Amino acid sequence: MRTFQYRYGVLGPSRLAARHAEPSMIASADDEARPSPRLLALARDAAAAAEAIALEHLDERLPPGERWHRVWPGEHYRLLAGLVEVLRPTAVLEIGTATGLSALALLARLGADARLVTFDLVSWREYPGTVLREEDFEDGRLTQELDDLSAGPAAEKHRALLESADLIFVDAAKDGRQERAFLDRFERTSFRGDPVVVFDDIRQWKMLRTWREVARPKLDLTSFGHWSGTGLVDYAPAAGQT
Ligand SMILES: C[S@@+](CC[C@H](N)C(=O)[O-])C[C@H]1O[C@@H](n2cnc3c(N)ncnc32)[C@H](O)[C@@H]1O
């Protein structure tokens, strides 16, 4: 009976041995937005860069035995550093600081004159298990803002910053609602450059439809990023548009 139920999709695979598993869904790729040549080149180059970026300087930030920043592919930290290395952004925005591990990964290859602004609703100083230290903020490249950019007033407050972004990493609620608000916000933003937006967890159940409905050039880069899904979206104007 259970084999029958599994075969017809009523049950998940009962013998899937994994540290962490969640249901997801697969869908055809030919009938959704396709990647731009720029995204394909960026993905290829950032993955190659990630392979050579070990982030070993972050080992001492985590408890012994925890090496999430080194796991690649499978986690997104080295890919984030690779994206910064290839894109050479001057303004990076992160939505979702949490412990700060992804902020440190983004910072690892950020230029001396560039800046990373990481947003959360909880101060890094109060976040359980934070890996950030005061010294990370000393050279002025990294700052944290405690605002919800999915809400109009906060987005208006940080409009100039948002417009200047070259790379945006969205890793916040993943509740199927907030990411739509971010997407709407980005559509209403007059970006000065051609930013690339990275969405985490695009293969999580609540993110499937949001990701599917992204109509801009996009690429699912999960195999070189986070096992729960890593997606890139190109905000450069389409050819022929200004
Ligand atoms: C999955 S964690 C981020 C993990 C982190 N980027 C990393 O990879 O190390 C999600 C974080 O998003 C924050 N968050 C939730 N809603 C948010 C919002 N609207 N704006 C900014 N941060 C938000 C949560 O407080 C939480 O710290």
Short mmCIF file of C-alpha atoms and ligand atoms in Angstrom, two decimals:
data_model
loop_
_atom_site.label_atom_id
_atom_site.label_comp_id
_atom_site.label_asym_id
_atom_site.label_seq_id
_atom_site.Cartn_x
_atom_site.Cartn_y
_atom_site.Cartn_z
CA MET A 1 0.00 0.00 0.00
CA ARG A 2 2.76 2.48 0.97
CA THR A 3 4.72 1.71 -2.22
CA PHE A 4 1.54 2.35 -4.20
CA GLN A 5 0.95 5.65 -2.37
CA TYR A 6 4.55 6.75 -2.96
CA ARG A 7 4.42 5.86 -6.65
CA TYR A 8 1.30 7.98 -7.13
CA GLY A 9 2.65 10.93 -5.17
CA VAL A 10 0.45 10.63 -2.07
CA LEU A 11 3.49 9.97 0.14
CA GLY A 12 7.02 11.31 0.04
CA PRO A 13 9.86 8.84 -0.47
CA SER A 14 10.01 7.09 2.90
CA ARG A 15 13.66 6.10 2.70
CA LEU A 16 15.08 9.51 1.74
CA ALA A 17 17.97 9.77 4.18
CA ALA A 18 18.79 13.44 4.73
CA ARG A 19 19.75 15.79 7.56
CA HIS A 20 16.82 18.00 6.52
CA ALA A 21 14.18 17.31 3.85
CA GLU A 22 11.06 19.23 2.78
CA PRO A 23 8.48 18.70 0.04
CA SER A 24 8.92 20.74 -3.13
CA MET A 25 7.68 20.54 -6.73
CA ILE A 26 9.27 20.42 -10.15
CA ALA A 27 7.88 22.25 -13.19
CA SER A 28 8.80 22.75 -16.85
CA ALA A 29 11.31 25.51 -17.59
CA ASP A 30 10.54 26.30 -21.23
CA ASP A 31 7.34 28.18 -20.39
CA GLU A 32 8.64 30.58 -17.77
CA ALA A 33 11.03 33.55 -17.94
CA ARG A 34 14.40 32.53 -19.36
CA PRO A 35 17.88 33.63 -18.25
CA SER A 36 19.56 36.53 -20.05
CA PRO A 37 23.04 35.95 -21.56
CA ARG A 38 24.36 38.21 -18.77
CA LEU A 39 22.89 35.98 -16.06
CA LEU A 40 24.24 32.83 -17.68
CA ALA A 41 27.74 34.31 -17.85
CA LEU A 42 27.51 35.64 -14.29
CA ALA A 43 26.32 32.28 -12.95
CA ARG A 44 29.11 30.42 -14.71
CA ASP A 45 31.81 32.84 -13.57
CA ALA A 46 30.49 33.17 -10.00
CA ALA A 47 30.35 29.38 -9.61
CA ALA A 48 33.94 29.12 -10.85
CA ALA A 49 34.97 31.86 -8.42
CA ALA A 50 33.11 30.19 -5.53
CA GLU A 51 35.09 27.01 -6.04
CA ALA A 52 38.28 28.92 -5.26
CA ILE A 53 36.90 30.89 -2.30
CA ALA A 54 37.12 28.76 0.85
CA LEU A 55 36.11 31.46 3.36
CA GLU A 56 38.47 29.79 5.81
CA HIS A 57 38.91 33.11 7.66
CA LEU A 58 35.36 32.58 8.98
CA ASP A 59 36.15 29.22 10.63
CA GLU A 60 36.84 30.85 13.99
CA ARG A 61 33.46 32.62 13.96
CA LEU A 62 31.50 29.40 14.32
CA PRO A 63 31.52 26.77 17.05
CA PRO A 64 33.93 23.89 16.43
CA GLY A 65 32.44 21.44 13.95
CA GLU A 66 30.14 23.99 12.27
CA ARG A 67 31.40 24.90 8.84
CA TRP A 68 28.30 26.10 6.96
CA HIS A 69 30.28 28.80 5.18
CA ARG A 70 32.56 26.17 3.67
CA VAL A 71 29.86 23.79 2.42
CA TRP A 72 29.74 24.31 -1.33
CA PRO A 73 27.75 23.49 -3.32
CA GLY A 74 24.89 23.06 -0.88
CA GLU A 75 25.08 26.33 1.06
CA HIS A 76 25.14 29.80 -0.53
CA TYR A 77 28.02 31.49 1.27
CA ARG A 78 30.81 30.83 -1.20
CA LEU A 79 28.53 31.59 -4.13
CA LEU A 80 27.65 34.95 -2.58
CA ALA A 81 31.35 35.77 -2.31
CA GLY A 82 31.79 34.58 -5.90
CA LEU A 83 28.98 36.85 -7.11
CA VAL A 84 30.63 39.83 -5.44
CA GLU A 85 34.01 38.90 -6.94
CA VAL A 86 32.59 38.76 -10.46
CA LEU A 87 30.05 41.60 -10.34
CA ARG A 88 32.31 44.03 -8.43
CA PRO A 89 29.33 45.89 -6.98
CA THR A 90 29.72 49.24 -5.28
CA ALA A 91 26.45 48.92 -3.33
CA VAL A 92 25.18 45.61 -1.98
CA LEU A 93 21.92 45.26 -0.09
CA GLU A 94 21.09 42.25 2.02
CA ILE A 95 17.59 41.65 3.37
CA GLY A 96 17.89 39.26 6.32
CA THR A 97 21.07 39.55 8.42
CA ALA A 98 20.29 36.89 11.06
CA THR A 99 23.62 35.70 12.49
CA GLY A 100 25.55 37.69 9.88
CA LEU A 101 27.25 34.75 8.19
CA SER A 102 26.02 35.72 4.71
CA ALA A 103 26.99 39.35 5.37
CA LEU A 104 30.54 38.23 6.16
CA ALA A 105 30.58 36.08 3.02
CA LEU A 106 29.47 39.06 0.89
CA LEU A 107 32.04 41.23 2.64
CA ALA A 108 34.84 38.77 1.89
CA ARG A 109 35.23 39.96 -1.70
CA LEU A 110 33.75 43.46 -1.43
CA GLY A 111 35.99 46.27 -2.70
CA ALA A 112 37.54 48.80 -0.34
CA ASP A 113 35.30 51.59 -1.64
CA ALA A 114 32.10 49.53 -1.81
CA ARG A 115 29.46 49.13 0.86
CA LEU A 116 27.12 46.46 2.14
CA VAL A 117 23.96 47.45 3.96
CA THR A 118 22.27 44.53 5.67
CA PHE A 119 18.66 44.83 6.83
CA ASP A 120 16.91 42.94 9.59
CA LEU A 121 14.17 43.56 12.11
CA VAL A 122 16.44 42.39 14.94
CA SER A 123 19.74 44.05 15.75
CA TRP A 124 22.78 41.85 15.13
CA ARG A 125 23.80 42.54 18.72
CA GLU A 126 20.70 40.75 19.98
CA TYR A 127 20.57 37.97 17.43
CA PRO A 128 21.16 34.52 19.01
CA GLY A 129 24.40 32.97 17.79
CA THR A 130 25.56 36.10 15.95
CA VAL A 131 28.92 35.73 14.24
CA LEU A 132 29.31 39.48 13.75
CA ARG A 133 31.68 41.59 15.82
CA GLU A 134 32.07 45.36 16.30
CA GLU A 135 35.29 45.23 14.27
CA ASP A 136 33.34 44.10 11.16
CA PHE A 137 31.78 47.57 11.00
CA GLU A 138 34.94 49.55 11.65
CA ASP A 139 36.09 50.24 8.08
CA GLY A 140 32.63 51.57 7.16
CA ARG A 141 31.87 49.07 4.39
CA LEU A 142 29.27 47.19 6.48
CA THR A 143 26.27 48.77 8.16
CA GLN A 144 23.02 47.34 9.49
CA GLU A 145 19.58 48.94 9.20
CA LEU A 146 16.57 47.80 11.21
CA ASP A 147 13.76 48.42 8.76
CA ASP A 148 11.29 46.39 6.71
CA LEU A 149 11.85 47.35 3.07
CA SER A 150 8.69 45.49 2.06
CA ALA A 151 6.72 48.31 3.71
CA GLY A 152 6.23 51.66 1.95
CA PRO A 153 7.59 54.06 4.60
CA ALA A 154 10.85 52.14 5.09
CA ALA A 155 11.31 51.74 1.36
CA GLU A 156 10.81 55.48 0.92
CA LYS A 157 13.29 56.20 3.72
CA HIS A 158 15.95 54.07 1.97
CA ARG A 159 14.96 54.94 -1.61
CA ALA A 160 18.35 56.40 -2.60
CA LEU A 161 20.14 53.35 -1.23
CA LEU A 162 17.80 50.95 -3.04
CA GLU A 163 18.22 52.85 -6.30
CA SER A 164 22.00 52.59 -6.00
CA ALA A 165 22.09 48.82 -5.43
CA ASP A 166 24.09 46.63 -7.84
CA LEU A 167 23.48 43.39 -5.95
CA ILE A 168 20.57 42.53 -3.65
CA PHE A 169 20.35 39.36 -1.59
CA VAL A 170 16.83 38.57 -0.36
CA ASP A 171 16.84 36.06 2.51
CA ALA A 172 14.01 37.08 4.85
CA ALA A 173 10.58 35.62 5.69
CA LYS A 174 9.93 33.29 2.71
CA ASP A 175 6.26 33.26 3.65
CA GLY A 176 4.91 33.55 0.12
CA ARG A 177 3.82 37.14 0.76
CA GLN A 178 6.83 39.19 1.78
CA GLU A 179 8.92 38.24 -1.26
CA ARG A 180 6.08 39.39 -3.54
CA ALA A 181 6.17 42.72 -1.74
CA PHE A 182 9.91 42.95 -2.38
CA LEU A 183 9.39 42.08 -6.05
CA ASP A 184 6.69 44.78 -6.32
CA ARG A 185 9.03 47.23 -4.62
CA PHE A 186 11.87 46.45 -7.04
CA GLU A 187 9.51 46.97 -10.01
CA ARG A 188 8.71 50.45 -8.70
CA THR A 189 12.37 51.32 -8.10
CA SER A 190 14.33 53.40 -10.62
CA PHE A 191 17.60 51.54 -10.29
CA ARG A 192 20.57 53.60 -11.40
CA GLY A 193 22.54 50.51 -12.44
CA ASP A 194 21.56 47.03 -13.60
CA PRO A 195 21.22 45.11 -10.35
CA VAL A 196 21.10 41.38 -9.93
CA VAL A 197 18.80 40.11 -7.22
CA VAL A 198 19.50 36.79 -5.48
CA PHE A 199 16.56 35.03 -3.84
CA ASP A 200 17.19 32.33 -1.26
CA ASP A 201 14.97 29.26 -0.75
CA ILE A 202 13.20 29.42 -4.11
CA ARG A 203 12.47 25.67 -3.95
CA GLN A 204 10.69 25.90 -0.61
CA TRP A 205 6.99 25.17 -0.88
CA LYS A 206 5.87 28.72 -0.04
CA MET A 207 8.34 30.23 -2.48
CA LEU A 208 7.54 28.07 -5.52
CA ARG A 209 4.77 30.21 -6.95
CA THR A 210 6.50 33.52 -6.22
CA TRP A 211 9.62 32.35 -8.02
CA ARG A 212 7.65 30.84 -10.88
CA GLU A 213 5.86 34.12 -11.47
CA VAL A 214 9.02 36.23 -11.70
CA ALA A 215 8.71 37.56 -15.24
CA ARG A 216 12.19 39.05 -15.59
CA PRO A 217 15.21 37.12 -16.91
CA LYS A 218 16.04 34.63 -14.17
CA LEU A 219 18.06 31.54 -13.44
CA ASP A 220 17.68 28.78 -10.88
CA LEU A 221 21.25 28.30 -9.65
CA THR A 222 20.43 25.87 -6.85
CA SER A 223 23.06 23.31 -7.81
CA PHE A 224 25.75 25.93 -7.19
CA GLY A 225 24.05 27.59 -4.24
CA HIS A 226 21.75 26.69 -1.36
CA TRP A 227 20.12 23.23 -1.47
CA SER A 228 16.76 24.81 -0.65
CA GLY A 229 16.97 26.95 -3.74
CA THR A 230 19.01 29.88 -5.04
CA GLY A 231 17.62 32.06 -7.82
CA LEU A 232 19.11 35.00 -9.74
CA VAL A 233 17.02 37.74 -11.35
CA ASP A 234 18.38 40.26 -13.84
CA TYR A 235 17.11 43.83 -13.45
CA ALA A 236 19.01 45.20 -16.44
CA PRO A 237 16.56 46.71 -18.95
CA ALA A 238 15.78 44.30 -21.79
CA ALA A 239 17.54 44.95 -25.10
CA GLY A 240 15.82 47.84 -26.89
CA GLN A 241 14.59 49.35 -23.61
CA THR A 242 16.26 52.15 -21.74
C1 LIG B 1 17.06 32.97 7.06
S1 LIG B 1 17.48 34.32 8.05
C2 LIG B 1 18.80 35.07 7.13
C3 LIG B 1 20.03 34.22 7.04
C4 LIG B 1 21.28 34.93 6.56
N1 LIG B 1 21.03 35.72 5.36
C5 LIG B 1 22.37 33.94 6.25
O1 LIG B 1 22.37 33.35 5.16
O2 LIG B 1 23.28 33.75 7.09
C6 LIG B 1 16.14 35.40 7.83
C7 LIG B 1 16.26 36.72 8.58
O3 LIG B 1 15.35 37.64 7.98
C8 LIG B 1 14.89 38.52 8.96
N2 LIG B 1 13.70 39.18 8.42
C9 LIG B 1 12.42 38.75 8.37
N3 LIG B 1 11.64 39.66 7.76
C10 LIG B 1 12.46 40.69 7.40
C11 LIG B 1 12.26 41.93 6.73
N4 LIG B 1 11.07 42.29 6.28
N5 LIG B 1 13.32 42.74 6.53
C12 LIG B 1 14.55 42.38 6.96
N6 LIG B 1 14.80 41.22 7.59
C13 LIG B 1 13.77 40.39 7.83
C14 LIG B 1 14.70 37.64 10.17
O4 LIG B 1 14.68 38.41 11.37
C15 LIG B 1 15.91 36.71 10.07
O5 LIG B 1 16.97 37.21 10.81
#
